[in-house]
CSV table of N, CA and C in Angstrom, one decimal:
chain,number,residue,atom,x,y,z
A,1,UNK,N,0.8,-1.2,0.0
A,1,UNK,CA,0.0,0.0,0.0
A,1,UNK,C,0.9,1.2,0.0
A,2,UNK,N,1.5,1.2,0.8
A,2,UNK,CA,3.1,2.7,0.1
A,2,UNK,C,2.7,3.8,0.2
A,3,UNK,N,3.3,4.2,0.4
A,3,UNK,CA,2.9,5.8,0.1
A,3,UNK,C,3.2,6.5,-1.2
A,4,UNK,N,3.9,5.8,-2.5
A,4,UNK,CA,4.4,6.4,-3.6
A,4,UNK,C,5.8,6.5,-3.4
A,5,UNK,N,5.9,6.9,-5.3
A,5,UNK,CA,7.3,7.0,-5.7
A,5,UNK,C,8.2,8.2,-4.9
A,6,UNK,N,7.5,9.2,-4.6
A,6,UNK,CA,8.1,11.0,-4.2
A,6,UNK,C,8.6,10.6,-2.5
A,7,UNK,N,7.6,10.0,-2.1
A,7,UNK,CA,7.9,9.5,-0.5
A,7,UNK,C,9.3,8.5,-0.6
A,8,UNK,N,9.5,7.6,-1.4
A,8,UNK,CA,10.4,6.4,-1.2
A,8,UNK,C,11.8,7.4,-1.9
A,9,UNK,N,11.6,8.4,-2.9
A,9,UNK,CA,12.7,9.0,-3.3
A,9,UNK,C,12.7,9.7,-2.3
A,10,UNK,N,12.1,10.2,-1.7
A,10,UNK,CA,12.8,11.3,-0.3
A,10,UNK,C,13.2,10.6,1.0
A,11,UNK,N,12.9,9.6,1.1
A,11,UNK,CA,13.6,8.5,2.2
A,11,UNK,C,15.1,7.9,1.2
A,12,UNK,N,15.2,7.4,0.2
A,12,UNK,CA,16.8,7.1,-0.4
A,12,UNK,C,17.6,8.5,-0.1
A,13,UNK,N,17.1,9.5,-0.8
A,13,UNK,CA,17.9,10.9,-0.8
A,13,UNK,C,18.6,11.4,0.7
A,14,UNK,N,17.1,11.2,1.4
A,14,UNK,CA,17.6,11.1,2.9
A,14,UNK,C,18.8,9.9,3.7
A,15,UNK,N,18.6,8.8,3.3
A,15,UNK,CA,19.8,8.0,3.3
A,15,UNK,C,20.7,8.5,2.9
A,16,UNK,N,21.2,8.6,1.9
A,16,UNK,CA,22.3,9.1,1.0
A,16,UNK,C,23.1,10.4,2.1
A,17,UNK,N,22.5,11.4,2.6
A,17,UNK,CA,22.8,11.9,2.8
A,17,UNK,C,24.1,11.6,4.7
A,18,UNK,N,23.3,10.6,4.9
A,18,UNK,CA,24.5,9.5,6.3
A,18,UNK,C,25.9,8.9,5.6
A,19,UNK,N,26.1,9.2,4.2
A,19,UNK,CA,27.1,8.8,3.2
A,19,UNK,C,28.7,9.7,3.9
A,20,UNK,N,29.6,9.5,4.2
A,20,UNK,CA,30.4,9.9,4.0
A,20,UNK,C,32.0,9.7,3.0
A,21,UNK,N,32.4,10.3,2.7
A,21,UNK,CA,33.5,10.0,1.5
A,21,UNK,C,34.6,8.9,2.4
A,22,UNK,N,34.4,7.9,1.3
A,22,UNK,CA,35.1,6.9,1.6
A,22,UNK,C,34.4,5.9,2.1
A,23,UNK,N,33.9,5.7,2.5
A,23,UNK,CA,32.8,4.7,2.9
A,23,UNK,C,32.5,3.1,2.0
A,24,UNK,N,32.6,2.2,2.9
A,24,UNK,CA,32.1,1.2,2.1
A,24,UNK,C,30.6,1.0,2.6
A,25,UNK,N,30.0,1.0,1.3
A,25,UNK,CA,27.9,0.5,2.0
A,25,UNK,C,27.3,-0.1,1.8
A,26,UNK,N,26.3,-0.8,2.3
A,26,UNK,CA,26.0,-2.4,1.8
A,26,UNK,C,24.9,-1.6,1.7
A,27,UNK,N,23.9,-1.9,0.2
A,27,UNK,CA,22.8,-2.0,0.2
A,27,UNK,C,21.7,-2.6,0.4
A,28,UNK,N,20.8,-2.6,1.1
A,28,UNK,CA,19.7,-3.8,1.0
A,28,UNK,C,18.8,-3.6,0.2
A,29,UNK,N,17.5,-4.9,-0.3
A,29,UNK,CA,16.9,-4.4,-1.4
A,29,UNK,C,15.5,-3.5,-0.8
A,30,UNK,N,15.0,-3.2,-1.7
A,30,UNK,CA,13.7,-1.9,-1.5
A,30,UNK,C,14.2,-0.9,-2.0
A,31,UNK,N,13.6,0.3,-1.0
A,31,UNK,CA,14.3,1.5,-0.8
A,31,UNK,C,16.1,1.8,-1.4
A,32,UNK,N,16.6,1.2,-0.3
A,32,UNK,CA,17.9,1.2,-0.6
A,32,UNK,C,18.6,1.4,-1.6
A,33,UNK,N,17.9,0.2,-2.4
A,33,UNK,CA,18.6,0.3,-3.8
A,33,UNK,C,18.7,1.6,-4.5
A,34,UNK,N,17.6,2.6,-3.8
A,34,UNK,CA,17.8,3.8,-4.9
A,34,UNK,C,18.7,5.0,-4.4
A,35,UNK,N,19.9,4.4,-3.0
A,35,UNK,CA,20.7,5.2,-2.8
A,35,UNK,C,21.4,5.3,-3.5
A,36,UNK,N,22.1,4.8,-4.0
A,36,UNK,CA,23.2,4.8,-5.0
A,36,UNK,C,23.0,5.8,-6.1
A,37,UNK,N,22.0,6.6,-6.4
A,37,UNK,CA,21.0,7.7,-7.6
A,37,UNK,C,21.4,9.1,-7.0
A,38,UNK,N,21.8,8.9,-5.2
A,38,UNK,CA,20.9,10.3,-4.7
A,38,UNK,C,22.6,10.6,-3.9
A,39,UNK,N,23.9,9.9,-4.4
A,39,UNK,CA,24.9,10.1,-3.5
A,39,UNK,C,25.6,12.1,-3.5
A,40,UNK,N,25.5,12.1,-2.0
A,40,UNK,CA,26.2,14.1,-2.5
A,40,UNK,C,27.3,14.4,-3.3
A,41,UNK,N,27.1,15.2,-4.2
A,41,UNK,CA,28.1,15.9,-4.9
A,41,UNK,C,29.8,15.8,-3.9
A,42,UNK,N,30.4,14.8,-4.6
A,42,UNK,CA,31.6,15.2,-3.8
A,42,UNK,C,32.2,14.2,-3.0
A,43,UNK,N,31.2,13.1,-3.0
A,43,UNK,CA,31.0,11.9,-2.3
A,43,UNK,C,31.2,10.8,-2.7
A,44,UNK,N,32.6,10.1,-2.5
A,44,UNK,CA,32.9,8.8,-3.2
A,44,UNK,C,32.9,7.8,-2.1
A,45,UNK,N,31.8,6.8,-2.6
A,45,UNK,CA,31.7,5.9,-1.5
A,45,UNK,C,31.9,4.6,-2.9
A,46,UNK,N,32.3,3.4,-2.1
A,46,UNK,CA,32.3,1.8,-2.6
A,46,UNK,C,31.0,1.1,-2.2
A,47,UNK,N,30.1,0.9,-3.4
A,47,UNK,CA,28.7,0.2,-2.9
A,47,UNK,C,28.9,-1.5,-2.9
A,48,UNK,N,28.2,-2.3,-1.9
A,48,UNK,CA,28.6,-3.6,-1.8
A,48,UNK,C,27.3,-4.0,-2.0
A,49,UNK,N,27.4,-5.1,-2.9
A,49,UNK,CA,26.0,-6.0,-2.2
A,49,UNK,C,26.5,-7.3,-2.5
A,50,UNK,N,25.4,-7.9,-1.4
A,50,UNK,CA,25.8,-9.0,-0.8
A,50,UNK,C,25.6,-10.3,-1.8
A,51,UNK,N,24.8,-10.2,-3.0
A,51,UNK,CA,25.2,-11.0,-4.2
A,51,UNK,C,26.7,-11.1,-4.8
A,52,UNK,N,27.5,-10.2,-4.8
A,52,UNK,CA,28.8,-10.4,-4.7
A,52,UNK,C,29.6,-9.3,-6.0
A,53,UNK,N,29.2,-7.9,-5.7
A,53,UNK,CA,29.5,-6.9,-6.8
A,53,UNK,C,30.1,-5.5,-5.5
A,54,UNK,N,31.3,-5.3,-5.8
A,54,UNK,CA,32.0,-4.7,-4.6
A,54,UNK,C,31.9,-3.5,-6.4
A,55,UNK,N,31.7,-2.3,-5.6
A,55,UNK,CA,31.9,-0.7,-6.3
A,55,UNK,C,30.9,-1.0,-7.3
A,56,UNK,N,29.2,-1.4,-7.1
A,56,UNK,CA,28.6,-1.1,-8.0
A,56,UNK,C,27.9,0.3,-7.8
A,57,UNK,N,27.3,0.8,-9.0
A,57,UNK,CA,27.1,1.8,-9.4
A,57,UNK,C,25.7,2.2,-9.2
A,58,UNK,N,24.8,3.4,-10.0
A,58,UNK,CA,23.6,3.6,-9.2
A,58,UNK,C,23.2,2.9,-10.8
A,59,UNK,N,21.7,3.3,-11.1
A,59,UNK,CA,21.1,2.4,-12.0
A,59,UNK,C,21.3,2.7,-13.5
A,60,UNK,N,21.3,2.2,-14.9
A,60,UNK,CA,21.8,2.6,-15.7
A,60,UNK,C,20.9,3.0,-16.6
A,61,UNK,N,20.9,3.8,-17.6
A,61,UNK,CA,19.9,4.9,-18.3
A,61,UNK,C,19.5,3.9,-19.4
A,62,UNK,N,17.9,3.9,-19.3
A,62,UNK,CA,16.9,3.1,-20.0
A,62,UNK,C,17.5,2.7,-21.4
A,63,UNK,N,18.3,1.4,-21.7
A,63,UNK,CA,18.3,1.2,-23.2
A,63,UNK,C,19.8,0.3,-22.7
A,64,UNK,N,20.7,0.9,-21.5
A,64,UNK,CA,21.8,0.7,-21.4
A,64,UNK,C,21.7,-0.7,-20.2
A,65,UNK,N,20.7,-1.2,-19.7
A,65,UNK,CA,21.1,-2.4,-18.7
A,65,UNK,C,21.7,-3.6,-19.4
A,66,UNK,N,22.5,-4.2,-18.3
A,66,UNK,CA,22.9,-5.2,-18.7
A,66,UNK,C,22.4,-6.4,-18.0
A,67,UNK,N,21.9,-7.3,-18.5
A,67,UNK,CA,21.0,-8.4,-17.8
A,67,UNK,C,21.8,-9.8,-16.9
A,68,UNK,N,23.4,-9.3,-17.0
A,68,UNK,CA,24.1,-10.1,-16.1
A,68,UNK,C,24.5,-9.3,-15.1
A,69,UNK,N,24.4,-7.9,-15.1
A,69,UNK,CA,24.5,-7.1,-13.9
A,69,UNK,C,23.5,-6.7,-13.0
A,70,UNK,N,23.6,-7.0,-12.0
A,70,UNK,CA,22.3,-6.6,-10.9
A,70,UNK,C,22.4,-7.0,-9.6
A,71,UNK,N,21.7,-5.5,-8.8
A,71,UNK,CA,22.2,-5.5,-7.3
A,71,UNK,C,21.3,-7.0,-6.6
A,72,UNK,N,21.5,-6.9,-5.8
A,72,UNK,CA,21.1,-8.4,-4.8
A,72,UNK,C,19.5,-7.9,-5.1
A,73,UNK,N,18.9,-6.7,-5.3
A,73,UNK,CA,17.3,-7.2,-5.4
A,73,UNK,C,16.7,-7.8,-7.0
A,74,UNK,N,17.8,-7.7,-7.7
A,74,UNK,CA,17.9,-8.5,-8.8
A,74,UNK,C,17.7,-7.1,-10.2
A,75,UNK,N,17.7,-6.0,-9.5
A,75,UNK,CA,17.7,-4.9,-10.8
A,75,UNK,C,19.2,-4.2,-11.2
A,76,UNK,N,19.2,-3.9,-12.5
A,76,UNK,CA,20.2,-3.3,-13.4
A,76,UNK,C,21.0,-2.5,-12.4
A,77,UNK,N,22.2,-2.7,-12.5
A,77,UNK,CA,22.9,-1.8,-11.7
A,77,UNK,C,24.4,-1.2,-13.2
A,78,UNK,N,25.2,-0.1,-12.6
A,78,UNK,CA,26.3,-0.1,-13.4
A,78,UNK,C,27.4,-0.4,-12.5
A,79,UNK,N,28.9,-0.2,-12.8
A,79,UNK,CA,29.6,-0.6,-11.8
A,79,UNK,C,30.8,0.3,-12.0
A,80,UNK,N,31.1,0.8,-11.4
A,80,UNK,CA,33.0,2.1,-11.6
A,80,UNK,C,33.8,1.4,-11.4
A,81,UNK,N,34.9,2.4,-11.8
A,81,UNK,CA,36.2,1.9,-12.1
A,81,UNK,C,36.8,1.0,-10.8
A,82,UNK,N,37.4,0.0,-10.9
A,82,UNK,CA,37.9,-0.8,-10.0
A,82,UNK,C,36.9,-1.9,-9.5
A,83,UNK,N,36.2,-1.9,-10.0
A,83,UNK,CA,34.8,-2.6,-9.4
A,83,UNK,C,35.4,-4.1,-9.4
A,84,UNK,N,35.0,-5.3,-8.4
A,84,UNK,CA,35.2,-6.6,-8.5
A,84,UNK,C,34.1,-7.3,-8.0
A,85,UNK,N,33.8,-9.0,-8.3
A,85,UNK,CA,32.8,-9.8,-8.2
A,85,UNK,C,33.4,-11.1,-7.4
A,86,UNK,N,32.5,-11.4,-6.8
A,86,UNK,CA,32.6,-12.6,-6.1
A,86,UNK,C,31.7,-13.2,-5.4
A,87,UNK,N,31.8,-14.6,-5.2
A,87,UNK,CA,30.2,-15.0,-5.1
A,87,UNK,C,30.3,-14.6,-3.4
A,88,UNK,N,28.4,-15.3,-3.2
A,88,UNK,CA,27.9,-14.2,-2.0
A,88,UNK,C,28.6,-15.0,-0.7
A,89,UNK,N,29.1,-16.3,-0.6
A,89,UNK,CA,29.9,-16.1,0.7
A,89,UNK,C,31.0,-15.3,1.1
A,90,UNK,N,32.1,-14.7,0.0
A,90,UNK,CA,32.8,-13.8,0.4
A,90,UNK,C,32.2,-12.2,0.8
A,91,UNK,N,30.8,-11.9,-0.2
A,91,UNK,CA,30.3,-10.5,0.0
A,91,UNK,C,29.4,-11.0,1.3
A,92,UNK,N,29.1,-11.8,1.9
A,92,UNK,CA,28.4,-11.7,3.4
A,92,UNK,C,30.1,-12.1,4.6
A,93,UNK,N,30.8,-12.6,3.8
A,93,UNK,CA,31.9,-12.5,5.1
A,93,UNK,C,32.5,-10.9,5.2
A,94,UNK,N,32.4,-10.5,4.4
A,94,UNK,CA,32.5,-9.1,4.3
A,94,UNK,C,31.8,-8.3,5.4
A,95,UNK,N,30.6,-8.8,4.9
A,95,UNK,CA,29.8,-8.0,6.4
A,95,UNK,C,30.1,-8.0,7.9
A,96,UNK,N,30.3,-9.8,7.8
A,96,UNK,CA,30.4,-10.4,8.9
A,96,UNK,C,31.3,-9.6,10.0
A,97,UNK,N,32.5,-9.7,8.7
A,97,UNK,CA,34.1,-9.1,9.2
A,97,UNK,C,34.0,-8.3,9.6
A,98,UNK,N,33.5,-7.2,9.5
A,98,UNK,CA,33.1,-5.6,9.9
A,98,UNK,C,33.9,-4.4,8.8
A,99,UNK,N,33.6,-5.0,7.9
A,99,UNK,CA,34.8,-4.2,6.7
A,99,UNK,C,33.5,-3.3,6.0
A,100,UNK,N,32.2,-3.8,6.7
A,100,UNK,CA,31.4,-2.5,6.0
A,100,UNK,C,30.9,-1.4,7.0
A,101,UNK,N,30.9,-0.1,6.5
A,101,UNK,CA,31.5,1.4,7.3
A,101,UNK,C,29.5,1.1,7.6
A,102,UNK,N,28.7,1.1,6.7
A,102,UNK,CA,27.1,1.8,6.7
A,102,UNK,C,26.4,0.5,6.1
A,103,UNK,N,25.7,0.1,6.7
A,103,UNK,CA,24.3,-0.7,5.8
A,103,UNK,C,23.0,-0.1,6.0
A,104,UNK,N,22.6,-0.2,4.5
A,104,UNK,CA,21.0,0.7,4.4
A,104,UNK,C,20.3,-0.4,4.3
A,105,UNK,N,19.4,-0.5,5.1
A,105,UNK,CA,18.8,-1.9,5.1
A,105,UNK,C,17.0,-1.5,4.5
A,106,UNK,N,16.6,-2.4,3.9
A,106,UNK,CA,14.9,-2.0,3.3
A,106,UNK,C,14.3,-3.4,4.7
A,107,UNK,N,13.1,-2.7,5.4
A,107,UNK,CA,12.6,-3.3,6.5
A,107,UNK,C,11.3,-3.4,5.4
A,108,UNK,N,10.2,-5.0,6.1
A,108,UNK,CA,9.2,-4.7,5.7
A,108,UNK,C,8.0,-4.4,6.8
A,109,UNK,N,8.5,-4.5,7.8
A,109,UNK,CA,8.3,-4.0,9.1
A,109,UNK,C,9.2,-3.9,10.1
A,110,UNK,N,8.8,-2.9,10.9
A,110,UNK,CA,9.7,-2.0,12.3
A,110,UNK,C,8.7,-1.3,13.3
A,111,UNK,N,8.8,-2.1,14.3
A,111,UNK,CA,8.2,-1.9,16.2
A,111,UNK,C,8.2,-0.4,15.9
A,112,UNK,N,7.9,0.1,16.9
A,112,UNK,CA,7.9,1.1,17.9
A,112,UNK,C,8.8,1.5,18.4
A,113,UNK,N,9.7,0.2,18.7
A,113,UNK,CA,10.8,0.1,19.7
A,113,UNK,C,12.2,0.2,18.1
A,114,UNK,N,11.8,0.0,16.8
A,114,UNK,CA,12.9,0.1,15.9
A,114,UNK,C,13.3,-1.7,15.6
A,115,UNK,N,12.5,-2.4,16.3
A,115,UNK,CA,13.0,-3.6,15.8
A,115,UNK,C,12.7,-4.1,14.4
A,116,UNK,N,13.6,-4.8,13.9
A,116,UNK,CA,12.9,-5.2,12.4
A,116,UNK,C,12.6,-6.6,12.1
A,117,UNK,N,11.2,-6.4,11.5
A,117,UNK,CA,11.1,-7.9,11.0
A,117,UNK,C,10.9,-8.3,9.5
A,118,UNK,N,11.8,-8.9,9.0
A,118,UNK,CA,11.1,-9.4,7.7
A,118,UNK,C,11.0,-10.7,7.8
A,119,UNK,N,10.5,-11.4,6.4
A,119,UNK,CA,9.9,-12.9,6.3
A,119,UNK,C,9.9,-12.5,4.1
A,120,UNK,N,9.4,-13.7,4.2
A,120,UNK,CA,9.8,-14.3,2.5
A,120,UNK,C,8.1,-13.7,2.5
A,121,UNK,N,8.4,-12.8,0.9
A,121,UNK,CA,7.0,-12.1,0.5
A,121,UNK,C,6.0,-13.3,-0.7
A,122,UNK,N,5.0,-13.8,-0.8
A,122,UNK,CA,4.4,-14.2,-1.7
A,122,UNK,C,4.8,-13.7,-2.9
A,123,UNK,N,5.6,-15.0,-3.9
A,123,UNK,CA,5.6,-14.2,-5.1
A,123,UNK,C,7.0,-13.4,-5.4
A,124,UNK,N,7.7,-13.5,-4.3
A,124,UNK,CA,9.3,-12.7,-4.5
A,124,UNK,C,10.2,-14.1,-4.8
A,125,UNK,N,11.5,-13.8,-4.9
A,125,UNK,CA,12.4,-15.3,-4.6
A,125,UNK,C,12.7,-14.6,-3.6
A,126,UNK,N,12.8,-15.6,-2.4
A,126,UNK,CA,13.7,-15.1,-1.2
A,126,UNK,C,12.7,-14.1,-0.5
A,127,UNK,N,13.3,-13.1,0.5
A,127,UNK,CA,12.8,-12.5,1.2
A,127,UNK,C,13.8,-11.3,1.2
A,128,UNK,N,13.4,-10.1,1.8
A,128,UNK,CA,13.8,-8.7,2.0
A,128,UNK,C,15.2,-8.7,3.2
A,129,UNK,N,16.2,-8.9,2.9
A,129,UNK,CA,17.3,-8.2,3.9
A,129,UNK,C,17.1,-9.6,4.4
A,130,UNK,N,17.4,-10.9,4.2
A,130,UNK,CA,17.0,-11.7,5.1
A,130,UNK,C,18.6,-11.7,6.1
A,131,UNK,N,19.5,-11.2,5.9
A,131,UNK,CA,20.9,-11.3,6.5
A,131,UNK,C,20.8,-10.0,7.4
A,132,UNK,N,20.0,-9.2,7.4
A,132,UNK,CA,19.5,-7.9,8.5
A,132,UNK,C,20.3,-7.8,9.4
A,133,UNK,N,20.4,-8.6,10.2
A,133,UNK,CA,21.3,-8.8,12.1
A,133,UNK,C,22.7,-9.0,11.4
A,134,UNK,N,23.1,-9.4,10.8
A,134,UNK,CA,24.4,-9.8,10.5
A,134,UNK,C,25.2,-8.1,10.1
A,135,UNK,N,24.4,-7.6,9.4
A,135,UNK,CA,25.0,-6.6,8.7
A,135,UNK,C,25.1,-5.2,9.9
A,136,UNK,N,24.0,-5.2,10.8
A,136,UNK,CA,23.7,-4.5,11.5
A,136,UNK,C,24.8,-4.8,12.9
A,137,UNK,N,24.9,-5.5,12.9
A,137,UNK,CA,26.0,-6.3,14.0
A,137,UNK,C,27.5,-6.2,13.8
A,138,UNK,N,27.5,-6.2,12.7
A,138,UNK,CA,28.8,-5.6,12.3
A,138,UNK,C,29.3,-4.6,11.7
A,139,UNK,N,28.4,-3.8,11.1
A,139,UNK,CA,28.3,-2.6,10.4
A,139,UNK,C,29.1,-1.6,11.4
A,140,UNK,N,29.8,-0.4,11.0
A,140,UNK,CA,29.8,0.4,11.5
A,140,UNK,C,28.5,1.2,11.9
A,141,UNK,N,28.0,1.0,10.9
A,141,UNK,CA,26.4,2.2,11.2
A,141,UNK,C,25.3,1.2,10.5
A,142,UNK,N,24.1,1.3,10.9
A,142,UNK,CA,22.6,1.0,10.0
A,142,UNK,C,21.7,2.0,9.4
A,143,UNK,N,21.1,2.2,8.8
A,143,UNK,CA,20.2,3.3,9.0
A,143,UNK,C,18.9,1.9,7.9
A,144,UNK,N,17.7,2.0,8.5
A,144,UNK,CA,16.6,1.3,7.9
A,144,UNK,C,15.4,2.5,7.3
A,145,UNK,N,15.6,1.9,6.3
A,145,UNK,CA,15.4,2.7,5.3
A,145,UNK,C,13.7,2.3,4.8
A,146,UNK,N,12.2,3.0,5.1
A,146,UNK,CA,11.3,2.4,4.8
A,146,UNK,C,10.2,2.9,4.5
A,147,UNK,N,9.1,2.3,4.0
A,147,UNK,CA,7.3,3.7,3.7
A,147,UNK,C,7.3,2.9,5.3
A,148,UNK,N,7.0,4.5,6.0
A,148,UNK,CA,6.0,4.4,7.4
A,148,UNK,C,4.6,3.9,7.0
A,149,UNK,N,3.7,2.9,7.3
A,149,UNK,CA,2.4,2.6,7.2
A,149,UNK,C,2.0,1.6,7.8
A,150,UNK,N,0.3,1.7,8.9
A,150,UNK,CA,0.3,0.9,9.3
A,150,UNK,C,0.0,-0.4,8.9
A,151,UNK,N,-0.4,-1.6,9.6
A,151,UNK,CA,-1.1,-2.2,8.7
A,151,UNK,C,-2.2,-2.5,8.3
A,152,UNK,N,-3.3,-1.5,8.2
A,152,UNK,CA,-4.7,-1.6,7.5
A,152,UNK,C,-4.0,-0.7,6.5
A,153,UNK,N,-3.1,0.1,6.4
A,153,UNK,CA,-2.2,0.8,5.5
A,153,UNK,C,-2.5,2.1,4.8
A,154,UNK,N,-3.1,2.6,6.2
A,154,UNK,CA,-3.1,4.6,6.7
A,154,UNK,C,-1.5,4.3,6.8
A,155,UNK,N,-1.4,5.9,7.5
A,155,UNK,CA,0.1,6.3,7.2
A,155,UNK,C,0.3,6.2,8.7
A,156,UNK,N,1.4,5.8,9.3
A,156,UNK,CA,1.8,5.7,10.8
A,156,UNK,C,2.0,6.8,10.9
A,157,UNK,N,1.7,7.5,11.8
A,157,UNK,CA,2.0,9.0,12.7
A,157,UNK,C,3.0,8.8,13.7
């Protein structure tokens, strides 16, 4: 139920902005994915995701995807200079390790108290951030990235 595209772009842009230069960031899928679109002028960060693409890029201009490239939620990504691949037990020991500075994590629910829960969605492969605690546990930072709403799916106040 969501609240829209303008809402979910102003929560990435608002992520982006916890970015600092140099930074390594793990993306999670949802929201997240559209940090990589909204990084500040000025701001060179290494984007990770945990399918196994170290320095991928934000998304690539309609005509130009490539259908072997794509972030862990399975959409077109590009990739910058120095970029490297590896399958996903080395990009989740990564996390593990604490070699990542920020993880933006997409929740498909979050308490009161900030706890997060996901589970496998009808209809998706897999489920949303199913590695959540891992990244957050190790992370230098989290920030959870999500549409406020409840669930009859008014807007949470």
């Amino acid at each position: 139920m969501g609240m829209g595209k303008e809402t979910r772009v102003r929560i990435a842009k608002r992520a982006a902005q916890e970015l600092k230069d140099g930074m390594a960031v793990n993306l999670g899928i949802g929201i997240p994915t559209q940090v990589a679109d909204y990084v500040p002028e000025g701001i060179h960060v290494v984007f990770h995701a945990e399918n196994g693409i170290l320095a991928a890029g934000g998304a690539p201009l309609p005509g130009e995807e490539d259908a072997f490239l794509c972030n862990a939620g399975g959409y077109p990504v590009t990739i910058t200079n120095g970029a490297s691949y590896c399958d996903s037990s080395i990009a989740f020991a990564m996390i593990r390790r604490g070699c990542i500075d920020i993880s933006i994590l997409g929740a498909l629910e979050v308490s009161e108290r900030g706890d997060l829960a996901n589970w496998i969605v009808a209809g998706e492969a897999g489920g949303r951030d199913r590695r959540g605690d891992g990244a957050c546990a190790k992370s230098q930072k989290s920030h959870r990235s999500y549409e406020p709403c409840q669930s009859a799916g008014g807007i949470q106040g």
